[in-house]
């Protein structure tokens, strides 16, 4: 049987809710969630090596969902995440995958997490018509 894919609601508080699966919340830390939102905003896909070009957009997402009040520390966190010579982005991508794989079967989860070839474009396969943003800057 073909799986049914859920509507994804990104709430004002940045929680990720899968509405058609009993409003199940997918939990991630703020930095990982910011990276997930960046990929949700870019259905065309992004390459890890190109993340530095998206530092400001990622910082804006992170600031809008993080409770931190130290702008310099927040910038450092995002710069480290975008640094292609560190493994932070891959660690966060693994956390995204784990969050969805713990909630669903691999076939269903694959539509929701960031996937792609190493060194190439990575993207989230879910149809963006199923994604609703309540507000994130």
PDB file of N, CA and C in Angstrom, residues 9 19 21 28 33 36 40 49 57 70 77 79-81 83 85 102 105 108 127-128:
ATOM      1  N   UNK A   9       2.913  21.255   9.700  1.00  0.00           N
ATOM      2  CA  UNK A   9       2.646  22.613  10.166  1.00  0.00           C
ATOM      3  C   UNK A   9       3.824  23.061  11.016  1.00  0.00           C
ATOM      4  N   UNK A  19       0.225  16.895  10.994  1.00  0.00           N
ATOM      5  CA  UNK A  19      -1.202  16.954  11.312  1.00  0.00           C
ATOM      6  C   UNK A  19      -1.957  15.661  11.055  1.00  0.00           C
ATOM      7  N   UNK A  21      -0.936  12.675  11.184  1.00  0.00           N
ATOM      8  CA  UNK A  21      -0.462  11.563  12.021  1.00  0.00           C
ATOM      9  C   UNK A  21      -0.739  11.895  13.477  1.00  0.00           C
ATOM     10  N   UNK A  28      13.428  18.527  17.787  1.00  0.00           N
ATOM     11  CA  UNK A  28      14.837  18.732  17.453  1.00  0.00           C
ATOM     12  C   UNK A  28      15.325  19.930  18.254  1.00  0.00           C
ATOM     13  N   UNK A  33      16.787  22.400  14.049  1.00  0.00           N
ATOM     14  CA  UNK A  33      15.506  22.842  13.504  1.00  0.00           C
ATOM     15  C   UNK A  33      15.711  23.984  12.497  1.00  0.00           C
ATOM     16  N   UNK A  36      16.814  22.482   9.339  1.00  0.00           N
ATOM     17  CA  UNK A  36      15.670  21.819   8.707  1.00  0.00           C
ATOM     18  C   UNK A  36      14.788  22.846   7.992  1.00  0.00           C
ATOM     19  N   UNK A  40      13.638  23.234   4.131  1.00  0.00           N
ATOM     20  CA  UNK A  40      12.217  23.313   3.765  1.00  0.00           C
ATOM     21  C   UNK A  40      11.961  24.517   2.865  1.00  0.00           C
ATOM     22  N   UNK A  49      28.409  22.223   0.858  1.00  0.00           N
ATOM     23  CA  UNK A  49      29.513  23.161   0.598  1.00  0.00           C
ATOM     24  C   UNK A  49      29.012  24.573   0.294  1.00  0.00           C
ATOM     25  N   UNK A  57      20.550  33.812   6.197  1.00  0.00           N
ATOM     26  CA  UNK A  57      19.194  33.246   6.240  1.00  0.00           C
ATOM     27  C   UNK A  57      19.076  32.243   7.393  1.00  0.00           C
ATOM     28  N   UNK A  70      22.279  36.130  23.204  1.00  0.00           N
ATOM     29  CA  UNK A  70      23.655  36.532  22.930  1.00  0.00           C
ATOM     30  C   UNK A  70      23.897  36.461  21.419  1.00  0.00           C
ATOM     31  N   UNK A  77      27.565  30.010  16.479  1.00  0.00           N
ATOM     32  CA  UNK A  77      26.917  28.707  16.319  1.00  0.00           C
ATOM     33  C   UNK A  77      26.585  28.452  14.852  1.00  0.00           C
ATOM     34  N   UNK A  79      27.810  30.090  12.147  1.00  0.00           N
ATOM     35  CA  UNK A  79      29.018  30.051  11.325  1.00  0.00           C
ATOM     36  C   UNK A  79      29.689  28.678  11.415  1.00  0.00           C
ATOM     37  N   UNK A  80      29.713  28.096  12.613  1.00  0.00           N
ATOM     38  CA  UNK A  80      30.263  26.743  12.765  1.00  0.00           C
ATOM     39  C   UNK A  80      29.433  25.717  12.000  1.00  0.00           C
ATOM     40  N   UNK A  81      28.108  25.883  12.038  1.00  0.00           N
ATOM     41  CA  UNK A  81      27.218  24.974  11.316  1.00  0.00           C
ATOM     42  C   UNK A  81      27.472  25.049   9.809  1.00  0.00           C
ATOM     43  N   UNK A  83      30.300  26.002   8.322  1.00  0.00           N
ATOM     44  CA  UNK A  83      31.708  25.800   7.966  1.00  0.00           C
ATOM     45  C   UNK A  83      31.888  24.427   7.318  1.00  0.00           C
ATOM     46  N   UNK A  85      34.456  22.870   6.629  1.00  0.00           N
ATOM     47  CA  UNK A  85      35.602  22.120   7.160  1.00  0.00           C
ATOM     48  C   UNK A  85      35.306  21.486   8.518  1.00  0.00           C
ATOM     49  N   UNK A 102      12.695   7.799  13.904  1.00  0.00           N
ATOM     50  CA  UNK A 102      12.160   7.302  15.177  1.00  0.00           C
ATOM     51  C   UNK A 102      10.640   7.400  15.224  1.00  0.00           C
ATOM     52  N   UNK A 105       8.043   4.737   9.775  1.00  0.00           N
ATOM     53  CA  UNK A 105       8.758   3.708   9.032  1.00  0.00           C
ATOM     54  C   UNK A 105       9.749   4.407   8.088  1.00  0.00           C
ATOM     55  N   UNK A 108       8.164   6.141   4.965  1.00  0.00           N
ATOM     56  CA  UNK A 108       7.461   7.399   5.239  1.00  0.00           C
ATOM     57  C   UNK A 108       8.465   8.481   5.642  1.00  0.00           C
ATOM     58  N   UNK A 127       6.151  17.266  -0.728  1.00  0.00           N
ATOM     59  CA  UNK A 127       5.513  18.278  -1.572  1.00  0.00           C
ATOM     60  C   UNK A 127       5.235  19.514  -0.718  1.00  0.00           C
ATOM     61  N   UNK A 128       5.721  20.662  -1.153  1.00  0.00           N
ATOM     62  CA  UNK A 128       5.592  21.884  -0.345  1.00  0.00           C
ATOM     63  C   UNK A 128       4.155  22.355  -0.199  1.00  0.00           C
TER      64      UNK A 128
END
